[in-house]
Coordinates of C-alpha atoms and ligand atoms in Angstrom, one line a residue:
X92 CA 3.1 3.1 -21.0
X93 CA -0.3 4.2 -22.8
X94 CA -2.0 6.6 -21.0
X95 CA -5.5 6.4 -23.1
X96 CA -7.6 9.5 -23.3
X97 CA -11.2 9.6 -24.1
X98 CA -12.6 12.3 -26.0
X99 CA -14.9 13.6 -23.3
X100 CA -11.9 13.7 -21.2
X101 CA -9.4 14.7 -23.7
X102 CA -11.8 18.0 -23.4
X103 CA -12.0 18.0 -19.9
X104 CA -8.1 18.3 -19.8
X105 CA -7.7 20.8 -22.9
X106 CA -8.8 23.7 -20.9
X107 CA -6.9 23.8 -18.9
X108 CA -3.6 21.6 -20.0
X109 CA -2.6 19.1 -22.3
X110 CA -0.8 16.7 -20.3
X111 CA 2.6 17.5 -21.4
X112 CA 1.9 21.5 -20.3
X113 CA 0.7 19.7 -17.3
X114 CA 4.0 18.1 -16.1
X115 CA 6.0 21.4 -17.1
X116 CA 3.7 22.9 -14.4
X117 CA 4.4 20.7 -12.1
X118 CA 7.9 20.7 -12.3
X119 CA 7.6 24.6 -11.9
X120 CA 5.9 24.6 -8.9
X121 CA 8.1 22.0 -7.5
X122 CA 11.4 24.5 -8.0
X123 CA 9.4 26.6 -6.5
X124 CA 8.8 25.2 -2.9
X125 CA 12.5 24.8 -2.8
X126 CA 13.9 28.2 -1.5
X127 CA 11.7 27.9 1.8
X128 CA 14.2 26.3 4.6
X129 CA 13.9 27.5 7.3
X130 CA 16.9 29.3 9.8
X131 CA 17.4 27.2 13.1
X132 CA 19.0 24.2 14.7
X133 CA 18.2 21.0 16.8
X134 CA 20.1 20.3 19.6
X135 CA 20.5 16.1 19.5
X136 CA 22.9 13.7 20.5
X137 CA 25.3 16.7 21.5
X138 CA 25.0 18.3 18.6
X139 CA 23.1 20.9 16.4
X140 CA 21.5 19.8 13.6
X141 CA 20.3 22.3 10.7
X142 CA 16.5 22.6 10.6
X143 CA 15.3 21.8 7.3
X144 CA 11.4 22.2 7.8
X145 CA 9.2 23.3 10.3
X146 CA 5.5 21.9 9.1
X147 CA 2.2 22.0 10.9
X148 CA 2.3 17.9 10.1
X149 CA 5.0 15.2 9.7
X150 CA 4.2 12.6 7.7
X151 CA 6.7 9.4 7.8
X152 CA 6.2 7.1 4.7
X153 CA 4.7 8.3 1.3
X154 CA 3.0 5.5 0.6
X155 CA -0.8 4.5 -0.1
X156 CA -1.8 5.3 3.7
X157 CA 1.2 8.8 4.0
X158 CA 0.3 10.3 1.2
X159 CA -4.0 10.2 2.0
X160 CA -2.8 11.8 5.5
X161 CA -0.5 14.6 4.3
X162 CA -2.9 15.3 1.5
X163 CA -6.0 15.8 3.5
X164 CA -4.1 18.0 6.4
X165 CA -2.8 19.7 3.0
X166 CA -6.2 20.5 2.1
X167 CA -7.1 22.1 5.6
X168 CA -5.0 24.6 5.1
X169 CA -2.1 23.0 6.9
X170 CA 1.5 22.8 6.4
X171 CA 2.3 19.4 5.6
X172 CA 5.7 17.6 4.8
X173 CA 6.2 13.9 3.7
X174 CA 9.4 12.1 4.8
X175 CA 10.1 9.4 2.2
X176 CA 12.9 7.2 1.6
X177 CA 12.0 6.8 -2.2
X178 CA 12.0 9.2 -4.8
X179 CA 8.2 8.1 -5.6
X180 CA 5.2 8.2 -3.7
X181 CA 2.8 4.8 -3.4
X182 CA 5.0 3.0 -1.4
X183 CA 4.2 -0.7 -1.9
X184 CA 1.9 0.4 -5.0
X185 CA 5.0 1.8 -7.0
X186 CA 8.1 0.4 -5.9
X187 CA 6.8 -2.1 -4.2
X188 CA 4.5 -3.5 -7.6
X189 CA 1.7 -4.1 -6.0
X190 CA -1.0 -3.1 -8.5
X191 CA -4.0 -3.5 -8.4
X192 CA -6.1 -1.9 -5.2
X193 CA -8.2 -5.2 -4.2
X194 CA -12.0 -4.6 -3.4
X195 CA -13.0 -4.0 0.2
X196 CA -16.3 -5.6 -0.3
X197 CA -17.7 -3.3 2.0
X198 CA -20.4 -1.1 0.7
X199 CA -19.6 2.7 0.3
X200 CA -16.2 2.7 1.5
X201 CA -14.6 4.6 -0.6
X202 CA -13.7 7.8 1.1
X203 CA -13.1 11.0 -0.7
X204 CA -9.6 10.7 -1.3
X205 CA -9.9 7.1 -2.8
X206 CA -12.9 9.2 -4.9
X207 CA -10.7 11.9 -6.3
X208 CA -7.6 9.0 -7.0
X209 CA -10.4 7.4 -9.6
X210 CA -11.4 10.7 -10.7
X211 CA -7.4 11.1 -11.5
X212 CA -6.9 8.0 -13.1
X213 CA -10.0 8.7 -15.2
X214 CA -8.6 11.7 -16.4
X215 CA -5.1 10.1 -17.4
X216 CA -6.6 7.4 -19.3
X217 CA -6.3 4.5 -16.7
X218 CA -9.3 2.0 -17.3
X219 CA -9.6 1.3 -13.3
X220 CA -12.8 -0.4 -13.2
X221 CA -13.5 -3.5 -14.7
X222 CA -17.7 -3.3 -13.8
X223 CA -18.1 -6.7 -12.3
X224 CA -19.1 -7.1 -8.7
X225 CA -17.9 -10.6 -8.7
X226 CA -14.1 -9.4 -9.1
X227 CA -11.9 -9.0 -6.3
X228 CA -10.2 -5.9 -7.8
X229 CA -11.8 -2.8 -6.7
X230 CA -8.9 -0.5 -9.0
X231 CA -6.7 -1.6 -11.7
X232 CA -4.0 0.7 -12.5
X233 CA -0.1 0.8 -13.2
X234 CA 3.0 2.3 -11.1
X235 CA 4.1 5.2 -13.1
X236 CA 0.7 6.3 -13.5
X237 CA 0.3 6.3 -9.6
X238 CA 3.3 8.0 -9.0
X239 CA 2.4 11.0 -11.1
X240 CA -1.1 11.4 -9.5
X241 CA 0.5 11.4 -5.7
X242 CA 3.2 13.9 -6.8
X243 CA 0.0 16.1 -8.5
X244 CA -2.4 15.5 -5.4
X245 CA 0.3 16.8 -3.2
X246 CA 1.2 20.1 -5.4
X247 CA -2.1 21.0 -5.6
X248 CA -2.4 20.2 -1.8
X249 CA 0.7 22.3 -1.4
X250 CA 2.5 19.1 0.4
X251 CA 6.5 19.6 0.1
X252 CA 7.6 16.2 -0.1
X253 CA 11.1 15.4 0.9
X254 CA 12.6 12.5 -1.3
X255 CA 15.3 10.5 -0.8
X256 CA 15.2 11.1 3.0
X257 CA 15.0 8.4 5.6
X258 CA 14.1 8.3 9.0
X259 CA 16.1 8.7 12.0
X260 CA 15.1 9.1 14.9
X261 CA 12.7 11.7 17.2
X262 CA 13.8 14.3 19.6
X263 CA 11.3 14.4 22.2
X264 CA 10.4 17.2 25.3
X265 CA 8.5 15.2 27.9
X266 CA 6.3 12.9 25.8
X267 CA 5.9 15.2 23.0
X268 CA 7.9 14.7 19.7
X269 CA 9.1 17.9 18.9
X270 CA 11.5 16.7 15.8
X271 CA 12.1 14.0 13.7
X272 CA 16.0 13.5 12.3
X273 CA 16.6 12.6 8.9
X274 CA 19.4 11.3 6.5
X275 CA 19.1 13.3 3.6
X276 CA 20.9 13.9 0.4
X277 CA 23.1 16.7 2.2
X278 CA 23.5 15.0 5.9
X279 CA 21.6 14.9 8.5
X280 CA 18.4 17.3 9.5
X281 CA 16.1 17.8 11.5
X282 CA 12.1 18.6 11.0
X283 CA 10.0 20.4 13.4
X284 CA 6.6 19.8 13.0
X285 CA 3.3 19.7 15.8
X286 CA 1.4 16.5 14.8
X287 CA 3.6 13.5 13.6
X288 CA 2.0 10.6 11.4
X289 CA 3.9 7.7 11.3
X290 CA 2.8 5.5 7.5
X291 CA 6.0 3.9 7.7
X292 CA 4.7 0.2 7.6
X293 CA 6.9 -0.6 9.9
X294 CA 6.3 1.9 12.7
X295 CA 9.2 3.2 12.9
X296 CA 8.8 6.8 14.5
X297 CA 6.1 4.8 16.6
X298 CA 8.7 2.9 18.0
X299 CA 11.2 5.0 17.7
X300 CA 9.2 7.2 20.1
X301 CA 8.6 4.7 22.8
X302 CA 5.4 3.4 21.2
X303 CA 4.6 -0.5 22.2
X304 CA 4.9 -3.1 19.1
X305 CA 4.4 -6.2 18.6
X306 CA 5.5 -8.4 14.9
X307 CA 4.7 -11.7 13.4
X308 CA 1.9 -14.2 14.4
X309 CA 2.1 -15.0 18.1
X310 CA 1.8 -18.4 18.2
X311 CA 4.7 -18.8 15.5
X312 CA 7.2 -15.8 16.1
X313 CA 7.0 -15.0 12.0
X314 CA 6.0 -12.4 10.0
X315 CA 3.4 -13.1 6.6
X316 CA 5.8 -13.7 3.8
X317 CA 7.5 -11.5 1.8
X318 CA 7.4 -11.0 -2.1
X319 CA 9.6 -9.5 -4.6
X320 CA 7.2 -8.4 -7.3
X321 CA 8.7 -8.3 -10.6
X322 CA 6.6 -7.2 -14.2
X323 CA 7.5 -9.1 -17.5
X324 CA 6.9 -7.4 -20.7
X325 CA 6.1 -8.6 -24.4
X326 CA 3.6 -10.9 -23.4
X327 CA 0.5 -11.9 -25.4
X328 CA -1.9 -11.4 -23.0
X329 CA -4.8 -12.7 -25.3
X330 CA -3.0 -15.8 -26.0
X331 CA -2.5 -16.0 -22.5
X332 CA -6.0 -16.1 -21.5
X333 CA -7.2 -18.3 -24.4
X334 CA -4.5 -21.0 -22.6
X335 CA -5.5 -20.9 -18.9
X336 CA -9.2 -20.1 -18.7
X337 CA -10.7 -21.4 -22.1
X338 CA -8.7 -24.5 -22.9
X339 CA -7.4 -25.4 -18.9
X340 CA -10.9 -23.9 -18.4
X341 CA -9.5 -22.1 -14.9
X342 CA -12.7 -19.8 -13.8
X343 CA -11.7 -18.1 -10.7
X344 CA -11.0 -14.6 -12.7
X345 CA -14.2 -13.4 -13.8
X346 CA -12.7 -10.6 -15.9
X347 CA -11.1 -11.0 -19.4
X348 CA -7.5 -8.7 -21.0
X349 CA -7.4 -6.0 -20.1
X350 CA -8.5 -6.5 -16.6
X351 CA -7.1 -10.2 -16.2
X352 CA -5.4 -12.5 -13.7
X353 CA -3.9 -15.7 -13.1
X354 CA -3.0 -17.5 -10.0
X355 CA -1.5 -20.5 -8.5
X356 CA -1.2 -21.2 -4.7
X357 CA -0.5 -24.8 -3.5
X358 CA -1.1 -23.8 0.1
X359 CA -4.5 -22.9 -0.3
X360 CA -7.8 -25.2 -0.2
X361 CA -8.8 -24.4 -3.8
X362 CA -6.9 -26.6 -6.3
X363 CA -5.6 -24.2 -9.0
X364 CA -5.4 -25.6 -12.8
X365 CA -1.9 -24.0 -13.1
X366 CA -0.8 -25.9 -10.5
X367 CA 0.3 -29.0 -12.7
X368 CA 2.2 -26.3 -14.8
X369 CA 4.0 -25.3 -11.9
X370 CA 4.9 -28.8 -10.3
X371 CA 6.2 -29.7 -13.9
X372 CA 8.8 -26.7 -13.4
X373 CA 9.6 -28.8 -10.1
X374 CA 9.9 -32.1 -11.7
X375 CA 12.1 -31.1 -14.8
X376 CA 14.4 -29.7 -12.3
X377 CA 13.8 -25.7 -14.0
X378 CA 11.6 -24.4 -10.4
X379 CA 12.4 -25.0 -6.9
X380 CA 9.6 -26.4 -4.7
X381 CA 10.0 -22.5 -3.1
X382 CA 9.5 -20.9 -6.4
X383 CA 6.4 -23.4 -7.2
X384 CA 4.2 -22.6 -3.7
X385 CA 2.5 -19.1 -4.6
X386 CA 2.1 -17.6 -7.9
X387 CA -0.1 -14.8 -9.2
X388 CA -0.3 -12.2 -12.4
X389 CA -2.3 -9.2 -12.7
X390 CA -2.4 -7.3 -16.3
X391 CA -1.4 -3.8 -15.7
X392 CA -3.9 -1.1 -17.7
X393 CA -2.1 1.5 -19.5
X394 CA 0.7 -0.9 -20.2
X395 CA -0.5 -3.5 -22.8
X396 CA 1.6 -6.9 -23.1
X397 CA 3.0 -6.7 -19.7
X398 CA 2.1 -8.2 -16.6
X399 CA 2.8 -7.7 -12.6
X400 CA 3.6 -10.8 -11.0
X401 CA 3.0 -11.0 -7.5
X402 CA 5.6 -13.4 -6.5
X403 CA 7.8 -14.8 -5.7
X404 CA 6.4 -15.5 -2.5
X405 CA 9.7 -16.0 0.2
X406 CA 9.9 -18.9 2.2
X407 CA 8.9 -17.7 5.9
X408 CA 12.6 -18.3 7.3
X409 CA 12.8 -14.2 5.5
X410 CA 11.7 -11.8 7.9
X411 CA 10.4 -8.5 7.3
X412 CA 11.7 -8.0 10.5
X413 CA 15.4 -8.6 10.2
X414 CA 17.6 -6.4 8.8
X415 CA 20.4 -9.9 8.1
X416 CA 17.1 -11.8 7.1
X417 CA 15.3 -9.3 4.9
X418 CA 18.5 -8.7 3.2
X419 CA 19.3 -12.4 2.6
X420 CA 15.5 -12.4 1.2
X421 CA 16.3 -9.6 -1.6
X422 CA 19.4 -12.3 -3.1
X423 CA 17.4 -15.1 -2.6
X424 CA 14.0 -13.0 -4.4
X425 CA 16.1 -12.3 -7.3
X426 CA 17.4 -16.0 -7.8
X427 CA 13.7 -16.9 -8.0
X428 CA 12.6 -14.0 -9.7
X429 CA 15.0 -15.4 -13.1
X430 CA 13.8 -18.9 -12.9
X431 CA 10.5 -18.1 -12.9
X432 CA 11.0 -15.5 -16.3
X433 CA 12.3 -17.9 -17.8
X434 CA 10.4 -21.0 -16.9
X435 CA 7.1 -18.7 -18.1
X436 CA 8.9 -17.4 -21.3
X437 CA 9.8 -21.1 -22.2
X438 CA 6.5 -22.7 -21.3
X439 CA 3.6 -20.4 -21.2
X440 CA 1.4 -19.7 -24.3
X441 CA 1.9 -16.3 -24.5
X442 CA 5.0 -15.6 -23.3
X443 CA 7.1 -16.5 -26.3
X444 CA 8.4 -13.0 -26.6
X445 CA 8.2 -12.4 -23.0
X446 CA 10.6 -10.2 -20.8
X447 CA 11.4 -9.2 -17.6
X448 CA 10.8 -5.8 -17.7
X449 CA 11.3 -4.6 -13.8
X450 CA 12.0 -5.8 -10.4
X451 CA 10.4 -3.6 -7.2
X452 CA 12.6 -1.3 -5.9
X453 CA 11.0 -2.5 -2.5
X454 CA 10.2 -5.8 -1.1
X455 CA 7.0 -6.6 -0.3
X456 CA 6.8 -6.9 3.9
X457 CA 3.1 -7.4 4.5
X458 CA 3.2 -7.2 7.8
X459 CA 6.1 -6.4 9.8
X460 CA 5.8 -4.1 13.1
X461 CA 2.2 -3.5 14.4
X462 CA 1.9 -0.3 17.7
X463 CA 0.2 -1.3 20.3
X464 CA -2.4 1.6 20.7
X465 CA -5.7 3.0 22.6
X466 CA -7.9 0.0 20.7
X467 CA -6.4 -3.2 19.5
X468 CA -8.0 -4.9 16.6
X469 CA -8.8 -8.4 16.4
X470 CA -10.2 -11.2 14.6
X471 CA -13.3 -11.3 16.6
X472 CA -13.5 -7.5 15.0
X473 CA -13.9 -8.8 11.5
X474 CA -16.3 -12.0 12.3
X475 CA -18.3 -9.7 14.5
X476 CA -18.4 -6.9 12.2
X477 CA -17.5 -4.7 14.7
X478 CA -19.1 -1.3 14.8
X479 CA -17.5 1.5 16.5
X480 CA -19.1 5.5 16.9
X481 CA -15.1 6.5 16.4
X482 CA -15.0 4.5 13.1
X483 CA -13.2 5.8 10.2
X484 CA -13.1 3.3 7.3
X485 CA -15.0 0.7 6.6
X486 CA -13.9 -3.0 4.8
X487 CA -14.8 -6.3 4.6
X488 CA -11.6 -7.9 2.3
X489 CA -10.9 -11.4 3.5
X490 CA -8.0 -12.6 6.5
X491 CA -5.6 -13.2 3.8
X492 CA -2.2 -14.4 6.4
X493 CA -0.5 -16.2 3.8
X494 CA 0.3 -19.7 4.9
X495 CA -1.1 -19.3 8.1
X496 CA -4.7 -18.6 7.7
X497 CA -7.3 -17.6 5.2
X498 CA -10.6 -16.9 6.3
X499 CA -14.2 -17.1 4.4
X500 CA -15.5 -13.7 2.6
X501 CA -18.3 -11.8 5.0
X502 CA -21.9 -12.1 3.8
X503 CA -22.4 -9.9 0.8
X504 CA -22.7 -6.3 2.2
X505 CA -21.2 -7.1 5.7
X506 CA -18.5 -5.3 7.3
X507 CA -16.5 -4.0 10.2
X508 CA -15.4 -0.5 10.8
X509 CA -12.0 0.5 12.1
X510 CA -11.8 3.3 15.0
X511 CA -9.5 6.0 15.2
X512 CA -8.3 4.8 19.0
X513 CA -6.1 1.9 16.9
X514 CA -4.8 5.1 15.1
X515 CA -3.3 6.5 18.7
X516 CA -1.2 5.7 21.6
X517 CA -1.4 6.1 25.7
X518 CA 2.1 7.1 25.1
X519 CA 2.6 10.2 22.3
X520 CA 0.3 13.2 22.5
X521 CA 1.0 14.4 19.0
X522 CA 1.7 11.0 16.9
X523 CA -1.2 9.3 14.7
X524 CA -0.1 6.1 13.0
X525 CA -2.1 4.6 10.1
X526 CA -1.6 2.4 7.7
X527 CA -1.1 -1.1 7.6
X528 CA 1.2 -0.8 11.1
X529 CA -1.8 0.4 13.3
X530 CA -2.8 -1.2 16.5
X531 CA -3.9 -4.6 15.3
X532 CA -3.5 -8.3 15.9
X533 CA -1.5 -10.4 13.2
X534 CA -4.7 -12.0 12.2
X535 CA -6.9 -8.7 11.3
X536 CA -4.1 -6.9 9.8
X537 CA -4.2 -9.6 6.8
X538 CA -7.6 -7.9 6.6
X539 CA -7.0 -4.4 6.9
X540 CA -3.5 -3.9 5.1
X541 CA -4.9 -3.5 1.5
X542 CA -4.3 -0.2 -0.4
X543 CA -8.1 1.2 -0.2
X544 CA -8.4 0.6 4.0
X545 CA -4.8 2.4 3.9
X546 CA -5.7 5.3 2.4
X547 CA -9.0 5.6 4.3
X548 CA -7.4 5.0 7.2
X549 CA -4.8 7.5 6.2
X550 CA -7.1 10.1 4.8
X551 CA -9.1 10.1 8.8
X552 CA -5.4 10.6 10.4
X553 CA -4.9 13.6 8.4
X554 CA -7.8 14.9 8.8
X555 CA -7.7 14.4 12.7
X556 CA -4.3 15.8 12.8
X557 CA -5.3 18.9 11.3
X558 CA -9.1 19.1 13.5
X559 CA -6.9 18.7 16.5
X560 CA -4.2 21.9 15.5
X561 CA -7.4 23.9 15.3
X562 CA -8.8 22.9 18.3
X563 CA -6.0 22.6 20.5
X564 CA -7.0 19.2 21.2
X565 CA -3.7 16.4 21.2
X566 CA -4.2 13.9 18.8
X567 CA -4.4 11.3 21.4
X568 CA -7.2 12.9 22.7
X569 CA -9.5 13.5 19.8
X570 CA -12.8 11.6 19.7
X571 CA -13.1 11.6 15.9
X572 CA -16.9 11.4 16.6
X573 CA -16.8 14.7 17.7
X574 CA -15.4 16.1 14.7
X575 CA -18.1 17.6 13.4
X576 CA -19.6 14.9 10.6
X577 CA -19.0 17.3 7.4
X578 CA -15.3 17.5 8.2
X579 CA -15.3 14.0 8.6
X580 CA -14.0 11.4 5.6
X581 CA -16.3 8.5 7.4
X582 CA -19.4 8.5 9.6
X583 CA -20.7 5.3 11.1
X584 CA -24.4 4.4 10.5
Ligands
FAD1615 C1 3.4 -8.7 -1.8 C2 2.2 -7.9 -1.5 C3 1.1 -8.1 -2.2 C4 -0.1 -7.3 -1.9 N1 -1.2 -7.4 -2.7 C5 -2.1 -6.5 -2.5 C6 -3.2 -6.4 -3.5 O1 -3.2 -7.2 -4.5 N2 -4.1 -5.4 -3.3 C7 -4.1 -4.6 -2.2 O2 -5.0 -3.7 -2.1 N3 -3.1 -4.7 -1.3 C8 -2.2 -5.6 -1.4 N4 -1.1 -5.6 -0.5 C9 -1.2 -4.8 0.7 C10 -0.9 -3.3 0.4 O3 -0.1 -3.1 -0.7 C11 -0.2 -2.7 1.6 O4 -0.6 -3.1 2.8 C12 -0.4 -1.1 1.6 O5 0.0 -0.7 0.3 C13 0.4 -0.5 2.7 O6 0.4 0.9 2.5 P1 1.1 1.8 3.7 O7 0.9 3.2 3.3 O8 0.6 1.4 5.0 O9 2.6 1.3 3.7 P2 3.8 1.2 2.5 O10 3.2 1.1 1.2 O11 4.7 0.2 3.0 O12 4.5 2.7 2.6 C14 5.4 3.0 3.6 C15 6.3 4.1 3.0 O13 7.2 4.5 4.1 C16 8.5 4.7 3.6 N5 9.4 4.5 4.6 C17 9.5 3.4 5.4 N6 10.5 3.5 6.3 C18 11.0 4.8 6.1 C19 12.1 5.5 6.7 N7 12.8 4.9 7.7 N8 12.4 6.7 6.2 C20 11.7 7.2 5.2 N9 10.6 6.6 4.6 C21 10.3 5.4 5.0 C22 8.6 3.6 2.5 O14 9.6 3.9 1.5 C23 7.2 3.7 1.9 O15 7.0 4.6 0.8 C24 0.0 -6.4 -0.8 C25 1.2 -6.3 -0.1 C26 2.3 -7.0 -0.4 C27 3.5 -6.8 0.4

């Protein structure tokens, strides 16, 4: 990976570090948080577990939405933990492939943390913005380079993150959740904390806790589809653009290498030019008619020559909400994953030296499991751009339900806000939720799920959870318009 560094930030950094002095630090002062386990146990399921941290706020999930919440209660001065089931943060970003953040659309929605992430990537060299307000990418970026940042945001926000540690279950007193159990590396422990966030995606501690859900489109029973994202290496990516948009003349990107993509989708209106090249594949008996339906490949900047393809796209019968099904969907991702190398490294200009480079180390759910909290969010929200005085983000990127509906862009610089009350539940005093599992319909979350509106989203639940410790006010209670608006990420106009 390149990271590239300008000279005016090549100076900006040599004060302080060069980036190799950089990561020693941070290895340092990751030793360093080790030593601080706490003494006590957890009485559960007839037995006493070993405490293993006692935090002001538990986040579940380090991903895109978990780390914005742990790093803005970090910030306020509060003792934050991260639960995480990875040994990266990013969640679907990193291990997951999904680069890049798409646009919102929406006018000034970036909040700060999505501010200081670009201010980050600036500094490292990552060429994030490709200046053209027709492109649907609002951040280009790469994995590894995401994954540093989160680790260095939570450092400096003095958030211990606990790695390779998965979820549970909650030990509750009354309605409160007092604990959350994990699986970790040496057995099983608990962590006591007094405002839980759940980022899992799925909802688990939500759920877990007694929190209503609800999964798939109603009228069908089935989640959106699941991808495994794979990157291929060695490609020519200048050949590659010279093939598909000047001599098949394809138009819809509006950027050129580095900031390039290419799609095909046959279950969309739009008739792509690389659809032929796909249905070939079918015909000469190298694709499946699966492997055929949705493709797309975004460059990744910092890592010239390689790609990440955002597909395959499983056929709907894998759930994301399934353990047997999911599982099936992982064998049945990889199958397509090597036909569809190889058909590209045999048949696309460009790809002559081509590799696969990486598969995710996480499949891509989505949606999957959605609480059922104080607001629930629905389509009307986005058509009626919905205003709320408890907003806190703002976004206006498409219904994008793969396969079951895809709706027309808002007018340029319309939007609808999301309010903290689909953050929170009738049922848990101290749990926020955020991230793409918050109380909304099937329909809107293919709206609201990408990166940007997660860590917005994210960024408002840590900063409530923390507003409400200092106030003594449960988290289920908090009217985020009442946060006073200079503590606040968003403000509604
Ligand atoms: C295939 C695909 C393509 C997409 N394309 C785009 C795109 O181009 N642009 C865009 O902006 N958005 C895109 N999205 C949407 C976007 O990536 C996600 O909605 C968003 O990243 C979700 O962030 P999150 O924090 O809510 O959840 P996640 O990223 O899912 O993070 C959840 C975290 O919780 C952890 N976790 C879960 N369960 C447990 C447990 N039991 N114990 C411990 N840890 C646990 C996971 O390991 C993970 O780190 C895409 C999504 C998919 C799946």
């Amino acid at each position: 990976m390149q990271f590239k560094i300008s000279r005016r930030n090549f100076i900006k950094m040599a004060g302080a570090a060069t980036t190799g002095i950089m990561l020693s630090q941070l290895a340092d002062k990751a030793t360093g948080h080790a030593s601080s386990a706490p003494k006590g146990k957890c009485y559960y399921k007839g037995q006493d577990i070993p405490l293993l941290y006692e935090a002001d706020i538990c986040v579940l999930g380090g991903g895109a939405s978990g780390v914005a919440a742990a790093v803005s209660a970090g910030k306020r001065g509060k003792k934050a933990v991260i639960v995480e089931k990875g040994i990266t943060l990013g969640g679907l970003q990193t291990m997951g492939n999904v680069i890049p953040c798409m646009t919102t659309w929406a006018p000034d929605s970036d909040t700060s943390f999505v501010t200081d992430l670009k201010d980050r990537l600036e500094k490292y060299g990552i060429d994030y913005d490709d200046h053209n307000e027709k492109s649907e990418v609002g951040i280009w970026t790469n994995p590894e380079a995401l994954s540093l940042i989160y680790d260095e945001m939570c450092l400096a926000a003095n958030v211990e993150v606990l790695y390779n540690t998965i979820f549970v279950d909650v030990v509750k007193k009354g309605s409160t959740i007092t604990h959350v159990i994990a699986q970790t590396i040496d057995g099983l422990k608990a962590i006591k904390a007094k405002t839980f966030i759940d980022c899992s995606g799925d909802a688990i501690l939500a759920r877990t806790a007694g929190v209503p859900s609800e999964h798939g489109f109603e009228k069908t029973g089935k989640n959106q589809p699941m991808s495994f994202r794979f990157e291929m290496g060695g490609i020519d990516l200048e050949k590659v653009y010279q093939y598909v948009t000047v001599e098949l003349g394809e138009d819809f990107c509006p950027t050129k290498p580095p900031h390039y993509e290419f799609a095909e989708a046959r279950h969309r209106t739009r008739q792509y030019v690389l659809e032929k090249f796909m249905v070939d594949g079918i015909n000469s008996g190298e694709l499946t008619e699966e492997d055929a339906e949705y493709m797309q490949a975004f460059a990744i900047v910092g890592k010239p020559g390689t790609i990440s393809m955002n597909c395959p796209e499983l056929p709907l019968e894998y759930s994301a909400s399934d353990p047997l099904s999911y599982s099936r969907g992982v064998m049945a991702g990889r199958q397509m994953i090597h036909r569809i190398s190889q058909y590209f490294i045999k048949h696309m200009p460009g790809f002559e030296n081509a590799y696969l480079a990486k598969e995710a180390s996480m499949l891509g759910a989505r949606e999957s499991w959605r609480i059922r909290g104080k607001y629930y969010l629905v389509e009307d929200d986005y058509h009626n751009q919905s205003r709320f005085k408890d907003a806190v983000a703002r976004t206006a990127w498409f219904i994008d339900a793969h396969g079951e509906k895809v709706s027309e862009k808002l007018p340029k610089g319309a939007y609808y806000e999301i309010p903290y009350r689909s953050l929170i539940t009738n049922e848990i005093p101290n749990l926020i939720v955020a991230g793409r599992c918050i109380s909304a319909s099937f329909i809107l979350q293919a709206s609201m799920r990408i990166q940007l509106t997660c860590m917005s989203i994210g960024e408002a639940a840590g900063i409530a959870a923390a507003w409400g410790l200092e106030n003594n006010i449960a988290a289920n209670d908090i009217e985020w318009d009442k946060i006073p608006a200079s503590q606040r990420s968003y403000v509604s106009k």
